[in-house]
Structures are given as structure tokens and as C-alpha cells.
Coordinates of C-alpha atoms in Angstrom, one line a residue:
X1 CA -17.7 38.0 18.0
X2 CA -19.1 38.5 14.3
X3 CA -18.0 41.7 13.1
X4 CA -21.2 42.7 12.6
X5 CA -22.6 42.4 16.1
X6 CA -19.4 43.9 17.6
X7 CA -19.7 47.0 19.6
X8 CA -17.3 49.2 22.1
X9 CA -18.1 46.8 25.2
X10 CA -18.0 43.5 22.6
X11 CA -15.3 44.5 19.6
X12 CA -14.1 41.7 17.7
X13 CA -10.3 40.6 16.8
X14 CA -8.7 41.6 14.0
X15 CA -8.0 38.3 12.7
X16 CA -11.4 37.7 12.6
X17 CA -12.3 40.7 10.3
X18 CA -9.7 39.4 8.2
X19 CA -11.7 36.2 7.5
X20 CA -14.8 38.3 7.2
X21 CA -13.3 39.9 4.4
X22 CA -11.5 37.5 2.9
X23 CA -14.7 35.1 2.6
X24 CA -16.8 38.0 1.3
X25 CA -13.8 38.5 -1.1
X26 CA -13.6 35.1 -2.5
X27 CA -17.6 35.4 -3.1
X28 CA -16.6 37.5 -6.3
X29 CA -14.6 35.1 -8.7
X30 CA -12.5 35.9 -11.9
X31 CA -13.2 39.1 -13.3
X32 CA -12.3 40.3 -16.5
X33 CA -11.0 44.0 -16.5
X34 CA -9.3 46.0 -19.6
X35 CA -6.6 48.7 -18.5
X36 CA -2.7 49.9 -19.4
X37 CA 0.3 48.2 -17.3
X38 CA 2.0 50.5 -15.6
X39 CA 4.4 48.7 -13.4
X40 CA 5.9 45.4 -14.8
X41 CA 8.6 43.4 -12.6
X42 CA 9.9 40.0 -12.4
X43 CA 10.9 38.8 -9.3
X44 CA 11.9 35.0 -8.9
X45 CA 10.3 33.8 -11.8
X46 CA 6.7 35.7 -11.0
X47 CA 5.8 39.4 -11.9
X48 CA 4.5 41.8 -9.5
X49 CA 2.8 45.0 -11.2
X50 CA 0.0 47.5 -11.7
X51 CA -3.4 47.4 -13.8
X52 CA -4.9 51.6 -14.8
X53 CA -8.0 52.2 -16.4
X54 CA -7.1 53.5 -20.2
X55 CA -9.5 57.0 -19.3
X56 CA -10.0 56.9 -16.1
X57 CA -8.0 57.0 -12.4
X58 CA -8.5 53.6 -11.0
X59 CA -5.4 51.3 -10.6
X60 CA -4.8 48.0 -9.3
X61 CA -2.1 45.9 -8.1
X62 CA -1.2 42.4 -9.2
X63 CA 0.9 39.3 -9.2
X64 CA 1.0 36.8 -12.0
X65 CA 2.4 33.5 -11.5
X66 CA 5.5 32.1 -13.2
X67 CA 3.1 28.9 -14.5
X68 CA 0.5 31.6 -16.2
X69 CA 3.4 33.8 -17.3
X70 CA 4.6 30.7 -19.6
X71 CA 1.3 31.0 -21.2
X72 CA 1.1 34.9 -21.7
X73 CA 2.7 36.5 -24.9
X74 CA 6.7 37.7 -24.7
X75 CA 6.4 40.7 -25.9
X76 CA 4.1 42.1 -22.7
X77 CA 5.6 45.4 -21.3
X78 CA 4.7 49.0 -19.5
X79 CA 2.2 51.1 -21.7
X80 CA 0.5 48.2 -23.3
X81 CA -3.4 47.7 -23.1
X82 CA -4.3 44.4 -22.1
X83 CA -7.4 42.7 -21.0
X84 CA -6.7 40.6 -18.1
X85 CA -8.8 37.8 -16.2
X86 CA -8.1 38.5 -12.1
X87 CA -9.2 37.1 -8.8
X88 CA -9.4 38.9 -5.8
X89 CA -6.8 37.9 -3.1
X90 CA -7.1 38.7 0.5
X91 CA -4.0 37.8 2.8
X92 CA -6.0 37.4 6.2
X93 CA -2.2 37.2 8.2
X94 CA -1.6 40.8 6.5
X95 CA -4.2 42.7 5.6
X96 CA -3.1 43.0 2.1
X97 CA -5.1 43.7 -0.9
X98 CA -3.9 42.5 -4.6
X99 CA -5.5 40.7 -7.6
X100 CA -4.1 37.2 -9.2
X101 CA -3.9 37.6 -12.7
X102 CA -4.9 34.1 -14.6
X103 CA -4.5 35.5 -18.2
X104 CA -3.7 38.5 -20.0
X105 CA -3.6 39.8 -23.5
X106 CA -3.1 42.5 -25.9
X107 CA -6.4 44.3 -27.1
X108 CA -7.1 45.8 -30.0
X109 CA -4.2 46.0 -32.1
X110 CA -2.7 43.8 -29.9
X111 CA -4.9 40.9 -30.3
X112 CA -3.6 41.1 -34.2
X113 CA 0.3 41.7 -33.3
X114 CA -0.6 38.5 -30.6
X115 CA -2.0 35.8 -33.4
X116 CA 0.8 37.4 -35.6
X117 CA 3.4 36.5 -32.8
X118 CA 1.6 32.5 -32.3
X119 CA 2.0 32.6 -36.2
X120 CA 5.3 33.4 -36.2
X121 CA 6.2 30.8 -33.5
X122 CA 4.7 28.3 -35.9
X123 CA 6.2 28.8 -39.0
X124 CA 9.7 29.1 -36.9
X125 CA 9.2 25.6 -36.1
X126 CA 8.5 24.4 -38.9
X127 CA 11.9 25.1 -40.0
X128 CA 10.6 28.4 -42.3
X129 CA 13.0 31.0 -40.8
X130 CA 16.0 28.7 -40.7
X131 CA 19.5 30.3 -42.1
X132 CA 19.7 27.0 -44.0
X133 CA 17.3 27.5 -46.3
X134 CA 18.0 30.9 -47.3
X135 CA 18.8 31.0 -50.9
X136 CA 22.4 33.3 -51.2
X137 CA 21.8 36.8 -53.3
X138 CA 23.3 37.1 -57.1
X139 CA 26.3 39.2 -57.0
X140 CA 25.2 41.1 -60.5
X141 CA 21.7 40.1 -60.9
X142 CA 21.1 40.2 -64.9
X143 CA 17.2 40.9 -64.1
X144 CA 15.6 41.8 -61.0
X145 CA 12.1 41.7 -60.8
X146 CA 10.2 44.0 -58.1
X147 CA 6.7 43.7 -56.4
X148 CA 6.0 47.6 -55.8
X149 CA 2.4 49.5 -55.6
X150 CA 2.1 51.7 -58.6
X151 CA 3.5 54.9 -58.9
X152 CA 4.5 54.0 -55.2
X153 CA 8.2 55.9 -53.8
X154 CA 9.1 52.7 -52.9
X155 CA 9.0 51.9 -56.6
X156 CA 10.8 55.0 -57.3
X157 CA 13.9 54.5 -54.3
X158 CA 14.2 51.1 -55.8
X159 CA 15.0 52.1 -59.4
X160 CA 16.6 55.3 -58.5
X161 CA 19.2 53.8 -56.5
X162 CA 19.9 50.7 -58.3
X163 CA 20.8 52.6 -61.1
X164 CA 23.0 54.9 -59.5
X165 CA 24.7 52.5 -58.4
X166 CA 24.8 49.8 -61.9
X167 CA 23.4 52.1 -64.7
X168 CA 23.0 49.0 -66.8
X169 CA 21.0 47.4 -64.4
X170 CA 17.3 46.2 -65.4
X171 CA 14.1 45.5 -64.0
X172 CA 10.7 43.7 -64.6
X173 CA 8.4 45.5 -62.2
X174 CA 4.9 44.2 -61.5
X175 CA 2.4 46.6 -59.5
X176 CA 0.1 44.8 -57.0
X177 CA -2.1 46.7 -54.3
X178 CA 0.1 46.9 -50.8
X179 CA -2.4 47.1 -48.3
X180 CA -6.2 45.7 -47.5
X181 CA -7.7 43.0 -48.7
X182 CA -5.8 42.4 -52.5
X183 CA -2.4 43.3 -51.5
X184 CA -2.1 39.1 -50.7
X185 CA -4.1 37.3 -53.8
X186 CA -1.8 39.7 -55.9
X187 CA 1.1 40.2 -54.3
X188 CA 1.6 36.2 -54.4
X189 CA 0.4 36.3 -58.1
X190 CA 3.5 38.5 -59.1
X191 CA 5.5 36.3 -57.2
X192 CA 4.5 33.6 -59.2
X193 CA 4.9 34.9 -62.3
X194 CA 8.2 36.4 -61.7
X195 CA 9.4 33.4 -59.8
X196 CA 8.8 31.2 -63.3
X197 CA 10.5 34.1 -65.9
X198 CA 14.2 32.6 -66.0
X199 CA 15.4 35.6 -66.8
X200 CA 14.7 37.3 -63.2
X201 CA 17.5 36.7 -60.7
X202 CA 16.4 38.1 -57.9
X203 CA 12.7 39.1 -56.3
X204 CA 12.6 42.3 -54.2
X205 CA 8.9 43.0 -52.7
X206 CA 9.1 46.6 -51.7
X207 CA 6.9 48.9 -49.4
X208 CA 6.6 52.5 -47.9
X209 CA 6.8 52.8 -44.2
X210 CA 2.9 52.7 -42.9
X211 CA 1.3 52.2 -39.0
X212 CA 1.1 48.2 -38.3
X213 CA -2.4 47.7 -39.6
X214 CA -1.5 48.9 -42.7
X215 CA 1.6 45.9 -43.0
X216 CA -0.6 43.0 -41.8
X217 CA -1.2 42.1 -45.8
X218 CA 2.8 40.8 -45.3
X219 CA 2.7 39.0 -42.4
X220 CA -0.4 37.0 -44.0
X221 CA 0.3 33.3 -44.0
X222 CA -0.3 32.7 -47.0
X223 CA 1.8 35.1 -48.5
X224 CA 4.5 33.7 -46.3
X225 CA 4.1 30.4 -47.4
X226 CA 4.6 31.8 -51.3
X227 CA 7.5 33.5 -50.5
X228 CA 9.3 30.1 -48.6
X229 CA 8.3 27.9 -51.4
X230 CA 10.0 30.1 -54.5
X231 CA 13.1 28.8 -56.3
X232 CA 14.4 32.5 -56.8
X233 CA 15.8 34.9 -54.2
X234 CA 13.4 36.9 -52.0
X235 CA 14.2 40.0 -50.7
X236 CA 11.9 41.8 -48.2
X237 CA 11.7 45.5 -47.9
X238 CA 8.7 46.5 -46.2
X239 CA 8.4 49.9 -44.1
X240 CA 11.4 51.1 -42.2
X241 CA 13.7 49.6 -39.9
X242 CA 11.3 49.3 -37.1
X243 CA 8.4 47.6 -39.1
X244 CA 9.1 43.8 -38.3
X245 CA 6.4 41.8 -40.9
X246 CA 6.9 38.0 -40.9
X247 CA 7.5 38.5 -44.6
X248 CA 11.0 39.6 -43.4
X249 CA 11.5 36.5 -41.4
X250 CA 10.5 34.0 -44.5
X251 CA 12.8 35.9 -46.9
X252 CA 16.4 35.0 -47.9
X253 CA 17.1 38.4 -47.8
X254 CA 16.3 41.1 -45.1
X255 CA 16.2 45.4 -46.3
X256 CA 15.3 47.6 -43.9
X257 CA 13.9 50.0 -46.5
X258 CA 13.2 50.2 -50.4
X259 CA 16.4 51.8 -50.9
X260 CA 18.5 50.2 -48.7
X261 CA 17.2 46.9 -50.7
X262 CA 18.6 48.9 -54.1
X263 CA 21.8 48.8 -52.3
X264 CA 22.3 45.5 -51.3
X265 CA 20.7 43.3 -54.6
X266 CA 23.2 45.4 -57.0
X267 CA 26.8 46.3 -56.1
X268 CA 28.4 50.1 -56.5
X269 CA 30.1 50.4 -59.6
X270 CA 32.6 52.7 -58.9
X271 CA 33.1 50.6 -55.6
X272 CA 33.7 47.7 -57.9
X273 CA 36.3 49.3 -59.6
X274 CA 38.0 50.5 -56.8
X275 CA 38.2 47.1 -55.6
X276 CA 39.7 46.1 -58.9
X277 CA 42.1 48.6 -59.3
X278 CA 42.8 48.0 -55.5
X279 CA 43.5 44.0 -56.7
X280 CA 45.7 45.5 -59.2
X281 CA 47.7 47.2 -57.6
X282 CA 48.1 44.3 -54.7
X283 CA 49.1 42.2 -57.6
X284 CA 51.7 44.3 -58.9
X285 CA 52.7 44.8 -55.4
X286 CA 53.2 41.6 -54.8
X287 CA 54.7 40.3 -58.0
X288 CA 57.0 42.9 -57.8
X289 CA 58.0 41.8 -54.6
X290 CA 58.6 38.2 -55.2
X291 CA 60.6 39.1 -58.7
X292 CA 62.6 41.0 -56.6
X293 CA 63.0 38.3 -53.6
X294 CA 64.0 35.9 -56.0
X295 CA 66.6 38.1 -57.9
X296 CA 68.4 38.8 -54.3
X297 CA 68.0 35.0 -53.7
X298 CA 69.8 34.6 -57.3
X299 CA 72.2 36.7 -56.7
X300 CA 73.1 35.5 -53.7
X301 CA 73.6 32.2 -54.6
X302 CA 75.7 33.5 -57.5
X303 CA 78.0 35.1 -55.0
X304 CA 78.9 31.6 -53.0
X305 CA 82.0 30.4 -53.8
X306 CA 80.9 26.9 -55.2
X307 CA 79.2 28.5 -57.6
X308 CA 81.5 31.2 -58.4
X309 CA 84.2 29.3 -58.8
X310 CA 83.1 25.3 -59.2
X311 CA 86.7 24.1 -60.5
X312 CA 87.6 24.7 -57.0
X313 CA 85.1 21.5 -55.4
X314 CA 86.6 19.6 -59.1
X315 CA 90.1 20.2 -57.8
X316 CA 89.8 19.6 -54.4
X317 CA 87.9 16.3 -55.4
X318 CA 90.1 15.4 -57.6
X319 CA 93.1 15.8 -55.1
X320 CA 91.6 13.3 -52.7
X321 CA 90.3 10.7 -55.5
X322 CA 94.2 10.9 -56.2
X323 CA 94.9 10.1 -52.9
X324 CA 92.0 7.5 -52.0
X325 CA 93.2 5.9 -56.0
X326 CA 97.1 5.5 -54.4
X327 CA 95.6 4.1 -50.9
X328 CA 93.9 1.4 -52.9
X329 CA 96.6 0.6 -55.2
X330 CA 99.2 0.3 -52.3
X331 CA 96.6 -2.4 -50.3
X332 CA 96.3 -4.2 -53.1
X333 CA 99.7 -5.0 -53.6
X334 CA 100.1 -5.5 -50.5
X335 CA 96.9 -8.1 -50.2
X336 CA 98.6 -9.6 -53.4
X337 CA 102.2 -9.8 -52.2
X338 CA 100.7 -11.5 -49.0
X339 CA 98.3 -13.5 -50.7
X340 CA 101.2 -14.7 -53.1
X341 CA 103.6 -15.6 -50.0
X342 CA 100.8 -17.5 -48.3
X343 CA 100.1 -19.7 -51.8
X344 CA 103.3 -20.3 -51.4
X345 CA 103.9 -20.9 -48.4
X346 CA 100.6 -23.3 -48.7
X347 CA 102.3 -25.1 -51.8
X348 CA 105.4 -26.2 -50.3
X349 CA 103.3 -27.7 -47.2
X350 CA 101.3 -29.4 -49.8
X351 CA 104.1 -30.5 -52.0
X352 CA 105.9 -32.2 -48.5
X353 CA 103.0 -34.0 -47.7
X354 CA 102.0 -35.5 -51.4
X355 CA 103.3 -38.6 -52.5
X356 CA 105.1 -37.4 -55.4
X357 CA 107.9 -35.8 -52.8
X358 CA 107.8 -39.4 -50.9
X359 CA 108.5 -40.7 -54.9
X360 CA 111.2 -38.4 -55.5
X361 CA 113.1 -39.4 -52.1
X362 CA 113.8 -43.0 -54.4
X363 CA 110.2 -44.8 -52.5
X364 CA 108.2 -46.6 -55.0
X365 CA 104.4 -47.9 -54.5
X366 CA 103.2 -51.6 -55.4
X367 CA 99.6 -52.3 -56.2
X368 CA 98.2 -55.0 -57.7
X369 CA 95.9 -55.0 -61.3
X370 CA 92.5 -54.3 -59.4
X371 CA 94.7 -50.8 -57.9
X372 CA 95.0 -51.7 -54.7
X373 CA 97.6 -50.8 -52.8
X374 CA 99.6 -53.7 -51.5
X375 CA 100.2 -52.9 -47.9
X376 CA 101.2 -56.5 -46.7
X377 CA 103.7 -58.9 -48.3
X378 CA 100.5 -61.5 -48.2
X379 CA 98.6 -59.7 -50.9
X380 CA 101.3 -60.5 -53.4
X381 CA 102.1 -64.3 -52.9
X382 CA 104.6 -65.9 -55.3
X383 CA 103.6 -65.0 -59.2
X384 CA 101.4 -62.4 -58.4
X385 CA 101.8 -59.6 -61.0
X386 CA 102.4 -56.2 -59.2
X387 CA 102.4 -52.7 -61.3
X388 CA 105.2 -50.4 -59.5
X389 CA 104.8 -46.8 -59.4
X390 CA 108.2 -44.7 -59.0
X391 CA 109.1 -40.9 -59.2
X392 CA 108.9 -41.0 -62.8
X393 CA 106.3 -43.6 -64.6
X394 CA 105.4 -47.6 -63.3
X395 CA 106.5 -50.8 -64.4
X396 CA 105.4 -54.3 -64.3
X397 CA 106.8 -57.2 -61.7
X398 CA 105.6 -60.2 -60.6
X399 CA 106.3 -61.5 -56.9
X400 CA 108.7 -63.8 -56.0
X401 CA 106.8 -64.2 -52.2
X402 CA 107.2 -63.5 -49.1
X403 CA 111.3 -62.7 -48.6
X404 CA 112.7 -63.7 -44.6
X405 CA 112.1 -60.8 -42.2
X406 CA 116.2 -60.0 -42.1
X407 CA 116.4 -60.3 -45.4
X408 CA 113.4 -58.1 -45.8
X409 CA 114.2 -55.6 -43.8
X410 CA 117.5 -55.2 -45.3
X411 CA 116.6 -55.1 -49.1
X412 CA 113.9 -52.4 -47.9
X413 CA 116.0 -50.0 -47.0
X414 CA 116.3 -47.1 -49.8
X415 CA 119.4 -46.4 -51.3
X416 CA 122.2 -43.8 -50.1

């Protein structure tokens, strides 16, 4: 039964209200609706939370999906107006009543702070905000030149403080409108021309605290831009330490105020020479210390015997080169005595064997003109001139030939 035709005898089911309701929802599409969050959680990747009119009493519930959170700005929490794009959702199983949100943004000032925060997501990409490129601060800056509004406090913290902290420090100031619409054409002009003076070491661009619209001049791209492309040090101190202008991204050097930017582009004099006479005093320390080390280390080397008394390592070297001198002269002799016996002993061998000894027993050697030895009675036939050789000098014979074997052998014998 229809819902609308149902009575007390024919009531219909409530599942079927449900679908009544939901297609009657579904009839109304997106709807675009402006109002303050007041309940903001992530669950599981999705956020579940609450829509109330800015002036009025009307609230809604909500649920945003994790593939449209992706797309929504970061920065989205409780108290901010948005405007938000919803459908009208209808769970026929339940009976529950919430909205689908398909977009949501900051209005108003939010709109701004949103571009600002696609702008800053930009320039971060392109490599603007990198630590890399940051050019290091001066340690003494001889010159720094300052981008103040005239007559401004910020001017006055700036100069007040540097020199209270370096009385001989010096400035080239150049005034330029900080807010509305020629805060940016002249703000980037006096970077320019203090960016191309080589006397200026340093750039500070300095401004009062101020609400957000008032700051928007240094979060301008173009200004940005200026700032990333100059060859001298930037240093950004807009506002106070909340006020967060992309000017303080692009810079090489961060203040959180005018006079915390004094303190950090000049250093404390008498800070400096506290350091110094701190270093001074290390030195000495130290210096001290190692004159005194090395005296102890003297002194104790002076107190080792070998040093106190070195004729003692002469004499006790000299007692064994004494002894090692007599060890070599007693195996010498002894080599040579043995050596000597052996010649000896070598020469009378050699002397038994060598012909000369044979001589000397009364033998005598025949050879014939030519030298050869005559061995056999047949070499030296009847007439044949022989040369004799005996113990002491030769003589000349001549053969007689062959003599009988008992005859021989008898004459051969050597004399008694």
C-alpha cells in the first residue's frame, strides 16, 4: 500500500515509507549551503561532522568522502565558514538522515587564504621554498638595506635594535607603502634597487603586525617571485609570529618580528666579545696545559736511567763487543788452524800421487820427440831417439830395440 492511501484498516510497511522518502529525497539534487563547522572527525579515511547556519539555529549533519576530501583544502577545521555543495542522503534500511558533502571551501577571507594556500603549493614545487637555495646571512653585514613604510615602528624596532646591539652598524632604508594596492609595484622596486647597490649585504623587508587582509600585498606572486630571483640575502619580517605570508616561505631568512630580524642580521657586541675573551681564555687554558704536559713528559724522560746516565748502555755495550770481538778472534784461529791442517793434509795426498814423488823413488819417463809417452817397447824400435825425464831434468837416448823379456824384466827393476 502507497503511503498515501494507507489508513488504520490498510497501513503500509515501513520499508516502504522509507522508499517514499528516499525517492522524494533524491528529487532535490546538490544544494549549495553556507554555514560554520562545528563537528569535524576523521574516521577511516572519511569525515563525519556538522554544518550551522553563521546567524541562525539550523544544523546539519554530514559525511564527506575520503576521494572529495583529497580535493578540499588542508587547513579545514571547527569554527571555519565554508560554503559547501551537499546531496541529501536517505538510508531506507535505517531511517537515517545526513547530507553528502561533494565540495567545500572557505568563504570570504577564506576564499583568499584558499588561492593563497594553491599558490603556495605551486611555488613549493617549483623548487622556490627549497633549503637549497637559500642564500646563508653575512655574519657582520657592512650595509643592510631595509624595505620599511615611513615613519613605520617596524622601521624604528629595526634600527633601534640593531644598533644596540653593533653601534657602528649602517643602513640604507627605502620607504614603500605596506599594504593595498602599491605596497607590491614598490616594495619589488626597492628590492631592486637595493638588490644592485654592492654595498648592501643584506635585505630585510619589515612590517607591523596587521589582520590577514592587510598582509596579502606579501604573499603576492609577484613579489614572491622578486624576492627568489635576488642575488642578495632576503630576510622576511612581516607581522608577528603567527602571521605566515608566503614572503616568509621565499625568503633565505625567516624573523618573526621587526626586531627579532635586528637581532638576527647583526650579532651582540658585547656577546661577541664575550665569545672572544671566552676563546682566550680556552687558549691559554689549553696552552697552558700542554706546556705543562710536555714539561712532565720531559722531565720524565730526563729521570730514566739511559738518559741519566748514558755511559752506562756505552759500557755495557762495550763489555759485550769485547766479548763478541774475542769469540771471533778465537774461531778464526781455529777455522785457520783447521783450514791450515787440511791444506796440508791435502798437499801430501797430492804430493804422493804426482809424478814428481814416482821421479824421486829413482823411476824415469821415456817419450819420444812428438811428447808422447812411450808406453810399449814397440814405439821406440832400434835408433829411435827417446828424451828421458828423471827426478831432476831429461836427457837424450836413442833405442837400441826391443831387449828379451828376462832380460827386460831384469834391467827394469829400480835400483836398491
Amino acid at each position: 500500500m502507497h503511503p498515501r492511501d494507507s489508513s488504520p484498516d490498510t497501513p503500509t510497511s515501513v520499508s516502504r515509507l522509507n522508499e517514499t522518502i528516499r525517492d522524494f529525497v533524491q528529487k532535490w539534487g546538490a544544494v549549495w549551503v553556507e554555514a560554520e563547522i562545528t563537528a569535524w572527525n576523521v574516521r577511516g579515511g572519511h569525515v563525519f561532522g556538522r554544518l550551522k547556519d553563521a546567524g541562525g539555529e539550523g544544523m546539519l549533519s554530514f559525511r564527506m568522502w575520503s576521494s572529495t576530501l583529497q580535493r578540499t583544502p588542508d587547513d579545514l577545521k571547527v569554527g571555519d565558514r565554508v560554503v559547501a555543495c551537499v546531496k541529501a542522503d536517505y538510508f531506507v534500511k535505517t531511517g537515517d538522515f545526513s547530507f553528502t558533502v561533494s565540495s567545500m571551501r572557505h568563504t570570504g577571507l577564506g576564499d583568499q587564504l584558499e588561492r593563497l594556500e594553491r599558490l603556495r603549493s605551486q611555488l613549493r614545487a617549483e623548487g622556490l621554498f627549497d633549503p637549497s637555495r637559500k642564500k646563508p646571512i653575512p655574519f657582520l653585514p657592512h650595509v643592510i638595506g631595509l624595505i620599511t613604510g615611513e615613519r613605520s615602528d617596524a622601521e624604528k624596532d629595526v634600527h633601534r635594535n640593531a644598533e644596540l646591539r653593533w653601534p657602528h652598524v649602517r643602513f640604507r632604508t627605502i620607504h614603500a607603502a605596506v599594504q593595498g594596492d602599491r605596497c607590491v609595484p614598490e616594495t619589488i622596486a626597492a628590492l631592486r634597487v637595493l638588490d644592485a647597490d654592492p654595498d648592501v649585504d643584506v635585505i630585510v623587508i619589515a612590517r607591523g603586525g596587521g589582520d590577514p587582509q592587510t598582509l596579502l600585498g606579501f604573499s603576492d606572486e609577484r613579489l614572491v617571485r622578486a624576492v627568489a630571483a635576488a642575488s642578495t640575502p632576503v630576510v622576511s619580517a612581516i607581522g608577528h609570529e603567527n602571521d605566515h605570508p608566503l614572503l616568509d616561505d621565499v625568503a633565505d631568512l625567516r624573523a618573526s618580528t621587526p626586531t627579532d630580524a635586528a637581532k638576527r642580521v647583526v650579532p651582540d657586541v658585547s656577546e661577541q666579545r664575550a665569545l672572544v675573551q671566552q676563546l682566550r681564555s680556552r687558549a691559554r687554558t689549553r696552552l697552558t696545559q700542554r706546556i705543562s704536559h710536555d714539561i712532565a713528559n720531559l722531565q720524565q724522560l730526563r729521570s730514566r736511567p739511559v738518559l741519566r746516565e748514558p755511559q752506562s748502555m756505552l759500557l755495557g755495550r762495550t763489555v759485550e763487543l769485547d766479548s763478541l770481538t774475542s769469540r771471533g778472534r778465537d774461531i778464526v784461529r781455529r777455522r785457520w788452524d783447521a783450514a791450515a791442517r787440511t791444506t796440508a793434509e791435502l798437499r801430501a795426498s797430492l804430493r804422493a800421487l804426482s809424478p814428481g814423488a814416482t821421479l824421486d823413488r829413482g823411476y824415469a819417463i821415456a817419450h819420444l820427440g812428438d811428447g808422447v809417452i812411450v808406453r810399449d817397447a814397440d814405439q821406440a824400435p832400434a835408433g829411435a831417439a827417446v828424451v828421458v825425464t828423471v827426478a831432476r831434468g831429461s836427457f837424450a837416448a836413442r833405442s837400441e830395440g826391443e831387449l828379451a823379456e828376462s832380460e827386460g824384466a831384469s834391467d827394469a827393476l829400480p835400483p836398491t
